Short mmCIF file of C-alpha atoms and ligand atoms in Angstrom, two decimals:
data_model
loop_
_atom_site.label_atom_id
_atom_site.label_comp_id
_atom_site.label_asym_id
_atom_site.label_seq_id
_atom_site.Cartn_x
_atom_site.Cartn_y
_atom_site.Cartn_z
CA MET A 1 12.94 -35.58 -0.45
CA ILE A 2 13.88 -36.70 -4.13
CA ASP A 3 16.26 -34.08 -5.58
CA VAL A 4 15.60 -33.78 -9.08
CA ASN A 5 17.27 -30.59 -10.86
CA GLY A 6 14.57 -28.75 -12.75
CA ASP A 7 17.15 -26.36 -14.26
CA ALA A 8 19.11 -29.32 -15.63
CA VAL A 9 15.89 -30.71 -17.26
CA LEU A 10 15.38 -27.17 -18.97
CA ALA A 11 19.04 -26.97 -19.92
CA THR A 12 18.93 -30.49 -21.45
CA LEU A 13 15.65 -29.58 -23.38
CA ARG A 14 17.16 -26.02 -24.50
CA THR A 15 20.41 -27.77 -26.08
CA LEU A 16 18.42 -30.75 -27.56
CA ALA A 17 16.32 -27.85 -29.32
CA GLY A 18 19.45 -26.74 -30.99
CA PHE A 19 19.88 -29.88 -33.05
CA GLY A 20 17.81 -29.33 -36.17
CA ALA A 21 16.70 -25.80 -35.08
CA SER A 22 13.95 -24.22 -37.36
CA GLY A 23 12.71 -21.00 -35.86
CA THR A 24 11.06 -21.88 -32.46
CA GLY A 25 10.83 -25.61 -33.49
CA VAL A 26 13.29 -28.47 -34.79
CA CYS A 27 13.13 -30.25 -37.98
CA ARG A 28 14.86 -33.60 -36.77
CA PRO A 29 13.59 -36.36 -39.02
CA ALA A 30 14.98 -39.99 -37.98
CA LEU A 31 18.22 -40.81 -39.16
CA SER A 32 18.73 -36.90 -40.29
CA ALA A 33 22.08 -35.54 -39.56
CA ALA A 34 20.48 -33.47 -36.73
CA ASP A 35 18.71 -36.71 -35.29
CA LEU A 36 22.04 -38.33 -35.25
CA ALA A 37 23.85 -35.40 -33.64
CA ALA A 38 21.20 -35.01 -31.03
CA ARG A 39 21.67 -38.69 -30.23
CA ARG A 40 25.34 -38.75 -30.14
CA TRP A 41 25.31 -35.52 -27.44
CA LEU A 42 22.60 -37.58 -25.43
CA ALA A 43 24.83 -40.57 -25.55
CA GLY A 44 27.92 -38.33 -24.06
CA GLU A 45 25.08 -37.32 -21.21
CA MET A 46 24.26 -40.80 -20.28
CA GLU A 47 27.86 -41.91 -20.32
CA ALA A 48 28.55 -39.00 -17.98
CA ILE A 49 26.16 -40.24 -15.23
CA GLY A 50 27.67 -43.66 -15.71
CA LEU A 51 25.36 -45.76 -17.98
CA ALA A 52 26.82 -48.15 -20.46
CA VAL A 53 25.72 -46.56 -23.72
CA THR A 54 24.95 -48.08 -27.07
CA LEU A 55 23.47 -46.57 -30.47
CA ASP A 56 22.32 -49.62 -32.35
CA ALA A 57 21.84 -50.31 -35.91
CA VAL A 58 18.32 -48.90 -35.99
CA GLY A 59 19.15 -45.69 -34.25
CA ASN A 60 18.05 -46.80 -30.91
CA LEU A 61 20.17 -45.14 -28.02
CA TYR A 62 20.27 -47.32 -25.00
CA GLY A 63 22.04 -46.54 -21.63
CA ALA A 64 22.23 -49.30 -19.17
CA ALA A 65 22.83 -48.82 -15.41
CA ARG A 66 25.67 -50.72 -14.44
CA GLY A 67 26.18 -53.46 -11.71
CA VAL A 68 22.28 -53.93 -11.16
CA GLU A 69 20.07 -56.68 -11.61
CA ARG A 70 16.60 -55.17 -12.20
CA THR A 71 15.73 -51.70 -13.60
CA VAL A 72 13.10 -49.17 -14.14
CA LEU A 73 13.20 -48.09 -17.71
CA ILE A 74 12.35 -44.68 -18.89
CA GLY A 75 12.17 -43.67 -22.42
CA SER A 76 10.87 -41.54 -25.42
CA HIS A 77 12.04 -40.25 -28.56
CA SER A 78 14.43 -37.42 -29.81
CA ASP A 79 13.17 -37.70 -33.46
CA SER A 80 10.67 -35.28 -34.90
CA VAL A 81 8.20 -34.42 -37.65
CA PRO A 82 9.57 -32.09 -40.16
CA THR A 83 7.76 -29.23 -38.60
CA GLY A 84 8.24 -30.44 -34.99
CA GLY A 85 8.24 -28.56 -31.74
CA TRP A 86 11.01 -28.56 -29.02
CA LEU A 87 9.36 -30.76 -26.42
CA ASP A 88 7.65 -33.60 -28.27
CA GLY A 89 9.79 -36.77 -27.19
CA THR A 90 12.58 -34.89 -25.80
CA LEU A 91 10.69 -34.06 -22.71
CA GLY A 92 10.76 -37.64 -21.43
CA LEU A 93 14.32 -38.21 -22.37
CA ALA A 94 15.39 -35.05 -20.48
CA TYR A 95 13.13 -36.32 -17.34
CA GLY A 96 14.96 -39.62 -17.72
CA LEU A 97 18.26 -38.43 -17.64
CA GLU A 98 17.79 -36.32 -14.39
CA ILE A 99 15.85 -39.06 -12.72
CA ALA A 100 18.67 -41.47 -13.28
CA ARG A 101 21.17 -39.21 -12.15
CA ALA A 102 19.28 -38.53 -8.95
CA ARG A 103 18.64 -42.20 -8.25
CA ALA A 104 22.22 -43.20 -8.86
CA ALA A 105 23.25 -40.24 -6.40
CA ALA A 106 20.71 -41.32 -3.67
CA HIS A 107 21.31 -45.20 -3.96
CA PRO A 108 25.14 -45.87 -5.20
CA GLY A 109 25.48 -49.51 -5.40
CA ALA A 110 21.64 -50.26 -5.20
CA PRO A 111 20.51 -53.55 -7.05
CA VAL A 112 17.65 -51.65 -8.87
CA GLY A 113 18.77 -49.10 -11.32
CA ILE A 114 17.31 -46.92 -14.02
CA ASP A 115 17.84 -47.71 -17.77
CA LEU A 116 17.37 -44.98 -20.39
CA VAL A 117 16.13 -45.41 -24.04
CA ASP A 118 15.85 -42.80 -26.82
CA PHE A 119 13.83 -44.81 -29.45
CA SER A 120 14.48 -44.34 -33.25
CA ASP A 121 11.77 -43.09 -35.53
CA GLU A 122 8.70 -42.76 -33.41
CA GLU A 123 7.35 -40.19 -35.81
CA GLY A 124 7.47 -42.65 -38.54
CA ARG A 125 9.64 -41.06 -41.22
CA PHE A 126 9.88 -44.96 -42.20
CA LEU A 127 7.50 -46.58 -39.72
CA SER A 128 5.77 -45.30 -36.83
CA CYS A 129 7.51 -46.62 -33.43
CA LEU A 130 10.28 -48.32 -35.48
CA GLY A 131 12.59 -47.95 -32.62
CA SER A 132 10.19 -49.24 -29.94
CA ARG A 133 9.13 -52.26 -32.56
CA SER A 134 12.60 -53.19 -32.87
CA PHE A 135 13.36 -53.03 -29.03
CA CYS A 136 10.37 -55.12 -28.38
CA GLY A 137 11.57 -57.75 -31.27
CA GLU A 138 8.26 -56.86 -33.20
CA LEU A 139 10.28 -55.75 -36.20
CA THR A 140 10.55 -58.62 -38.79
CA ALA A 141 11.64 -56.55 -41.77
CA LEU A 142 13.15 -53.15 -41.99
CA PRO A 143 10.92 -50.67 -44.08
CA ALA A 144 11.99 -49.50 -47.47
CA GLY A 145 14.84 -47.07 -47.84
CA PHE A 146 15.87 -47.59 -44.27
CA ALA A 147 18.96 -49.59 -44.76
CA ALA A 148 20.27 -46.99 -47.21
CA ALA A 149 19.47 -44.04 -44.95
CA ALA A 150 21.07 -45.94 -41.91
CA ALA A 151 24.08 -46.61 -43.90
CA ALA A 152 24.18 -42.72 -45.12
CA ALA A 153 23.84 -41.73 -41.45
CA GLY A 154 26.80 -43.92 -40.47
CA LEU A 155 24.80 -46.08 -38.00
CA PRO A 156 27.11 -48.75 -36.47
CA GLU A 157 26.35 -52.40 -37.38
CA VAL A 158 25.45 -52.86 -33.55
CA GLY A 159 22.82 -55.68 -32.98
CA PRO A 160 19.62 -54.17 -31.82
CA ALA A 161 19.09 -53.27 -28.00
CA ARG A 162 16.55 -55.45 -26.80
CA LEU A 163 13.64 -55.57 -24.13
CA ASP A 164 14.96 -58.08 -21.14
CA PRO A 165 11.81 -58.93 -19.13
CA ALA A 166 14.08 -60.08 -16.38
CA ARG A 167 15.69 -56.76 -16.21
CA HIS A 168 13.35 -54.21 -17.44
CA ARG A 169 10.53 -54.39 -14.94
CA ALA A 170 8.67 -51.34 -15.62
CA PHE A 171 8.34 -48.76 -18.23
CA PHE A 172 7.78 -45.11 -17.89
CA GLU A 173 7.20 -42.53 -20.52
CA ALA A 174 6.59 -38.76 -19.85
CA HIS A 175 5.39 -36.69 -22.74
CA ILE A 176 3.60 -33.47 -23.67
CA GLU A 177 -0.15 -33.62 -23.76
CA GLN A 178 -0.22 -32.64 -27.60
CA GLY A 179 -4.04 -31.57 -26.95
CA PRO A 180 -5.77 -28.87 -24.86
CA ARG A 181 -7.53 -31.03 -22.07
CA LEU A 182 -5.15 -30.20 -19.22
CA GLU A 183 -5.01 -26.66 -20.00
CA ALA A 184 -8.54 -26.30 -20.27
CA ALA A 185 -9.21 -28.14 -16.92
CA GLY A 186 -6.25 -25.86 -15.39
CA ARG A 187 -4.52 -29.02 -14.64
CA SER A 188 -0.42 -29.49 -14.58
CA ILE A 189 -0.41 -33.32 -14.66
CA GLY A 190 -1.99 -35.76 -16.70
CA LEU A 191 -2.33 -39.53 -15.83
CA VAL A 192 -2.66 -41.50 -19.18
CA THR A 193 -5.15 -44.27 -18.64
CA GLY A 194 -4.61 -46.03 -22.10
CA ILE A 195 -3.71 -45.17 -25.66
CA PHE A 196 -6.45 -44.98 -28.44
CA GLY A 197 -7.15 -47.87 -30.76
CA MET A 198 -7.62 -46.85 -34.21
CA ARG A 199 -9.24 -48.38 -37.48
CA ARG A 200 -9.06 -46.94 -41.14
CA TYR A 201 -11.51 -47.64 -43.61
CA ALA A 202 -11.85 -46.75 -47.25
CA VAL A 203 -15.64 -46.04 -48.76
CA ARG A 204 -15.97 -46.54 -52.14
CA PHE A 205 -18.87 -45.30 -54.34
CA ALA A 206 -19.15 -46.51 -57.91
CA GLY A 207 -21.52 -44.49 -60.29
CA ARG A 208 -21.24 -43.66 -64.00
CA ALA A 209 -19.68 -41.17 -65.93
CA ASP A 210 -21.91 -38.83 -68.14
CA HIS A 211 -21.65 -35.56 -69.87
CA ALA A 212 -21.85 -32.82 -67.14
CA GLY A 213 -23.74 -30.56 -69.32
CA THR A 214 -26.32 -32.87 -71.10
CA THR A 215 -27.09 -35.39 -68.50
CA PRO A 216 -30.40 -34.33 -66.49
CA ILE A 217 -29.58 -34.28 -62.65
CA ALA A 218 -32.25 -36.51 -61.90
CA LEU A 219 -30.68 -39.22 -64.31
CA ARG A 220 -27.11 -39.00 -62.87
CA ARG A 221 -25.32 -41.59 -61.07
CA ASP A 222 -22.87 -39.15 -59.42
CA ALA A 223 -20.44 -40.81 -57.18
CA ALA A 224 -19.07 -37.64 -55.82
CA ARG A 225 -22.67 -36.23 -54.95
CA LEU A 226 -23.06 -39.15 -52.87
CA LEU A 227 -19.79 -39.04 -51.39
CA TYR A 228 -20.17 -35.85 -49.93
CA ARG A 229 -23.70 -36.39 -48.90
CA PHE A 230 -22.04 -39.71 -46.94
CA ALA A 231 -19.51 -37.82 -45.68
CA ASP A 232 -21.64 -35.08 -43.97
CA ALA A 233 -23.92 -37.73 -42.40
CA CYS A 234 -20.97 -39.37 -40.74
CA ASP A 235 -20.47 -36.82 -37.93
CA ALA A 236 -24.25 -37.23 -36.56
CA ARG A 237 -23.78 -40.98 -36.64
CA PHE A 238 -20.48 -40.93 -35.18
CA ARG A 239 -21.51 -38.90 -32.29
CA ARG A 240 -24.50 -40.94 -31.38
CA ALA A 241 -22.69 -44.28 -31.60
CA GLY A 242 -19.40 -43.42 -29.65
CA SER A 243 -18.23 -42.57 -26.21
CA ALA A 244 -17.48 -39.18 -24.88
CA ASP A 245 -13.88 -39.61 -25.88
CA SER A 246 -14.31 -41.00 -29.29
CA VAL A 247 -12.85 -39.15 -32.39
CA TRP A 248 -13.00 -39.53 -35.99
CA ASN A 249 -11.48 -37.89 -39.04
CA LEU A 250 -12.18 -37.72 -42.62
CA GLY A 251 -8.96 -38.05 -44.97
CA LYS A 252 -8.29 -38.04 -48.62
CA VAL A 253 -11.08 -37.88 -50.97
CA ALA A 254 -10.10 -39.12 -54.57
CA LEU A 255 -12.44 -38.66 -57.46
CA GLU A 256 -12.40 -40.39 -60.94
CA PRO A 257 -12.26 -39.12 -63.62
CA GLY A 258 -12.25 -35.73 -61.29
CA ALA A 259 -12.95 -33.50 -64.60
CA VAL A 260 -15.43 -30.68 -64.04
CA ASN A 261 -17.05 -31.41 -67.01
CA VAL A 262 -17.72 -35.18 -66.40
CA VAL A 263 -20.31 -36.68 -63.88
CA THR A 264 -17.75 -38.64 -61.15
CA GLU A 265 -17.80 -42.29 -62.08
CA ARG A 266 -15.75 -43.43 -59.05
CA ALA A 267 -14.92 -41.88 -55.59
CA GLU A 268 -13.27 -42.95 -52.46
CA LEU A 269 -13.34 -41.48 -48.93
CA LEU A 270 -10.49 -42.54 -46.27
CA LEU A 271 -11.61 -42.07 -42.63
CA GLU A 272 -10.24 -43.01 -39.32
CA ILE A 273 -11.91 -43.89 -35.83
CA ARG A 274 -10.36 -43.58 -32.50
CA ASP A 275 -11.13 -44.52 -28.96
CA LEU A 276 -9.85 -46.32 -25.87
CA ASP A 277 -12.70 -48.52 -25.32
CA PRO A 278 -13.16 -51.57 -27.79
CA ALA A 279 -16.85 -51.53 -27.24
CA ALA A 280 -17.06 -48.08 -28.41
CA LEU A 281 -14.66 -48.71 -31.52
CA ASP A 282 -17.13 -51.61 -32.40
CA ALA A 283 -19.96 -49.12 -32.16
CA LEU A 284 -18.31 -46.70 -34.34
CA SER A 285 -17.78 -49.68 -36.94
CA ASP A 286 -21.00 -50.71 -36.63
CA ALA A 287 -22.44 -47.32 -37.32
CA LEU A 288 -20.16 -47.01 -40.19
CA ALA A 289 -21.15 -50.35 -41.87
CA ALA A 290 -25.08 -49.29 -41.08
CA LEU A 291 -24.39 -45.75 -42.82
CA VAL A 292 -22.85 -47.68 -45.78
CA ALA A 293 -25.71 -50.20 -46.14
CA GLU A 294 -28.30 -47.24 -46.13
CA THR A 295 -26.38 -45.34 -48.50
CA ASP A 296 -25.69 -48.05 -51.01
CA GLY A 297 -27.99 -47.60 -54.16
CA GLU A 298 -28.95 -44.06 -53.43
CA LEU A 299 -28.51 -42.17 -56.89
CA GLY A 300 -27.99 -45.34 -58.34
CA VAL A 301 -24.39 -45.45 -57.10
CA ARG A 302 -22.98 -48.87 -55.15
CA VAL A 303 -21.31 -48.05 -51.86
CA THR A 304 -18.83 -50.50 -50.51
CA LEU A 305 -16.64 -50.44 -47.30
CA GLU A 306 -13.07 -51.85 -46.82
CA GLU A 307 -11.22 -51.89 -43.48
CA MET A 308 -7.59 -50.54 -44.27
CA GLY A 309 -5.94 -51.27 -41.08
CA ARG A 310 -6.53 -51.41 -37.01
CA LEU A 311 -4.36 -50.97 -33.98
CA PRO A 312 -6.08 -52.24 -30.86
CA PRO A 313 -6.27 -49.85 -27.77
CA VAL A 314 -3.73 -50.28 -25.02
CA SER A 315 -4.46 -50.02 -21.31
CA LEU A 316 -1.61 -49.01 -18.96
CA ASP A 317 -0.75 -50.55 -16.10
CA PRO A 318 -2.98 -49.73 -13.04
CA GLY A 319 -0.33 -50.44 -10.27
CA LEU A 320 2.18 -47.88 -12.05
CA GLN A 321 -0.93 -45.47 -12.64
CA ALA A 322 -1.38 -45.42 -8.93
CA LEU A 323 2.38 -44.71 -8.43
CA VAL A 324 2.13 -41.53 -10.58
CA ALA A 325 -0.99 -40.47 -8.93
CA ALA A 326 0.54 -40.55 -5.49
CA GLY A 327 3.55 -38.84 -6.78
CA ALA A 328 1.52 -35.86 -8.47
CA ALA A 329 -0.72 -35.80 -5.07
CA ALA A 330 2.55 -35.76 -3.00
CA LEU A 331 3.40 -32.53 -4.80
CA GLY A 332 0.03 -30.80 -4.38
CA ALA A 333 -0.90 -31.35 -8.08
CA PRO A 334 -3.52 -33.83 -8.29
CA ALA A 335 -3.31 -35.66 -11.43
CA MET A 336 -6.12 -35.70 -14.08
CA PRO A 337 -6.92 -39.26 -15.74
CA LEU A 338 -7.12 -38.98 -19.57
CA PRO A 339 -6.63 -41.34 -22.47
CA SER A 340 -3.94 -40.42 -24.91
CA GLY A 341 -5.40 -39.76 -28.62
CA ALA A 342 -1.58 -40.07 -30.17
CA ILE A 343 0.39 -43.06 -30.55
CA HIS A 344 3.44 -43.39 -28.46
CA ASP A 345 6.28 -45.73 -27.83
CA ALA A 346 4.46 -46.70 -24.42
CA MET A 347 1.89 -48.35 -26.82
CA VAL A 348 4.45 -50.78 -28.11
CA LEU A 349 6.07 -51.38 -24.75
CA ALA A 350 2.86 -51.77 -22.44
CA ARG A 351 2.06 -55.31 -24.55
CA ARG A 352 5.42 -56.50 -23.11
CA VAL A 353 6.12 -54.64 -19.62
CA PRO A 354 4.29 -52.88 -17.32
CA SER A 355 4.16 -49.27 -18.54
CA ALA A 356 2.78 -45.82 -17.42
CA MET A 357 2.82 -42.24 -19.09
CA LEU A 358 2.60 -38.95 -17.55
CA PHE A 359 1.44 -35.95 -19.59
CA VAL A 360 2.03 -32.23 -18.95
CA PRO A 361 0.18 -29.56 -20.56
CA SER A 362 0.78 -28.16 -24.10
CA VAL A 363 0.49 -24.25 -24.50
CA GLY A 364 -2.91 -23.73 -26.49
CA GLY A 365 -3.01 -27.58 -27.10
CA ARG A 366 -0.58 -27.14 -29.97
CA SER A 367 2.06 -29.88 -31.01
CA HIS A 368 3.75 -30.82 -34.25
CA THR A 369 4.27 -27.28 -35.05
CA PRO A 370 7.01 -24.78 -34.13
CA VAL A 371 4.63 -23.12 -31.50
CA GLU A 372 4.68 -26.06 -29.41
CA ASP A 373 5.41 -25.12 -25.57
CA THR A 374 4.81 -25.84 -22.11
CA ARG A 375 5.34 -23.58 -18.98
CA PRO A 376 8.55 -24.02 -17.51
CA GLU A 377 7.10 -24.66 -14.16
CA ASP A 378 5.04 -27.29 -15.56
CA ILE A 379 7.89 -28.95 -17.15
CA VAL A 380 9.81 -29.03 -14.01
CA LEU A 381 6.82 -30.37 -11.82
CA GLY A 382 6.16 -33.17 -14.21
CA ALA A 383 9.92 -34.07 -13.69
CA ARG A 384 9.23 -34.31 -9.85
CA VAL A 385 6.14 -36.24 -10.09
CA LEU A 386 7.73 -38.68 -12.37
CA ALA A 387 10.89 -39.19 -9.96
CA HIS A 388 8.34 -39.61 -7.28
CA ALA A 389 6.60 -42.75 -9.16
CA VAL A 390 9.81 -44.07 -10.44
CA PHE A 391 11.65 -44.15 -7.23
CA ALA A 392 8.63 -45.71 -5.51
CA CYS A 393 8.53 -48.30 -8.38
CA ALA A 394 12.18 -49.08 -7.95
CA ASP A 395 11.55 -49.70 -4.29
CA THR A 396 8.94 -52.26 -4.95
CA LEU A 397 11.42 -54.34 -7.39
ZN1 LIG B 1 6.02 -37.91 -29.18
#
């Protein structure tokens, strides 16, 4: 029997929620005073269970098990969005702390230990997943404003904590789902199969500016009208082309000159598509390109497409997924496989080290808002399932 103290997990989460508390949520952006205070408190907790702790120059807090050769690494993040909830990121850290404590108590002197990491700036105040990118050696330059903020926050000049493939043999991140699927299915444990890839586009419309009162409708080359017609058509096209998991989102619209008495000359629509399956992403991209080609020239308006960025989908390790599934089954709560639509630090880690993620349900599917919550019994169950998986993993290393 693995003895993970559920009350201690909840107590850790409640204490962390006090740093940057804002109503029922938290405001703890990376490198804010509240963020650093939370990390320093967590550093004390990590030292108390015997980890060798460093807070590095980018704000990563890393606790290394002493006297071991190989470790299972557990991690997530304690920074938040400005209107954040109390569990986003902290859940995985509270689990890691109690599992590391339980492992050290159950197997003192064992050659395989548990390391714990609290990644900096997962939420992208400066750069999304900045801390995990630094940890994995992917950060070639610091984003604008970071160095000044780090100096103001009093971050020490400590060289960056780094992933060591000889030591860190597996990575686990537990997280709240931040969506409604587990709750809707009445399930308590989500087994994350992978993390959605994403592609971002700008669709541009070039028409002609004319007097909005004197130019007959039939003669207008109205970029705004065509943009809205195009945006409306996207839904049916993407629904047909994508997979059951595909999601898409229309973002910022810009109109020039944007005056109500001038026919719009130029218009731009930003949009994003996401899926786990690269073939589905290709199909969505193709559907978008086809719609652009068909729309081009309507109303005398030129339509062009530019890709603005992409992140490839990430598959999580099948062997580690099986350990999470076995842990959930052992505790009588069969895990529901589902992809993650949100980006997590595990996306960065999974490119370098076998990685797995576990989700617990979000009440009402809500997250990135102060109403974010998870039932205490689900929080505790998630800790036990993760402990099963981590212990089983450690036994194989
Ligand atoms: Zn998060």
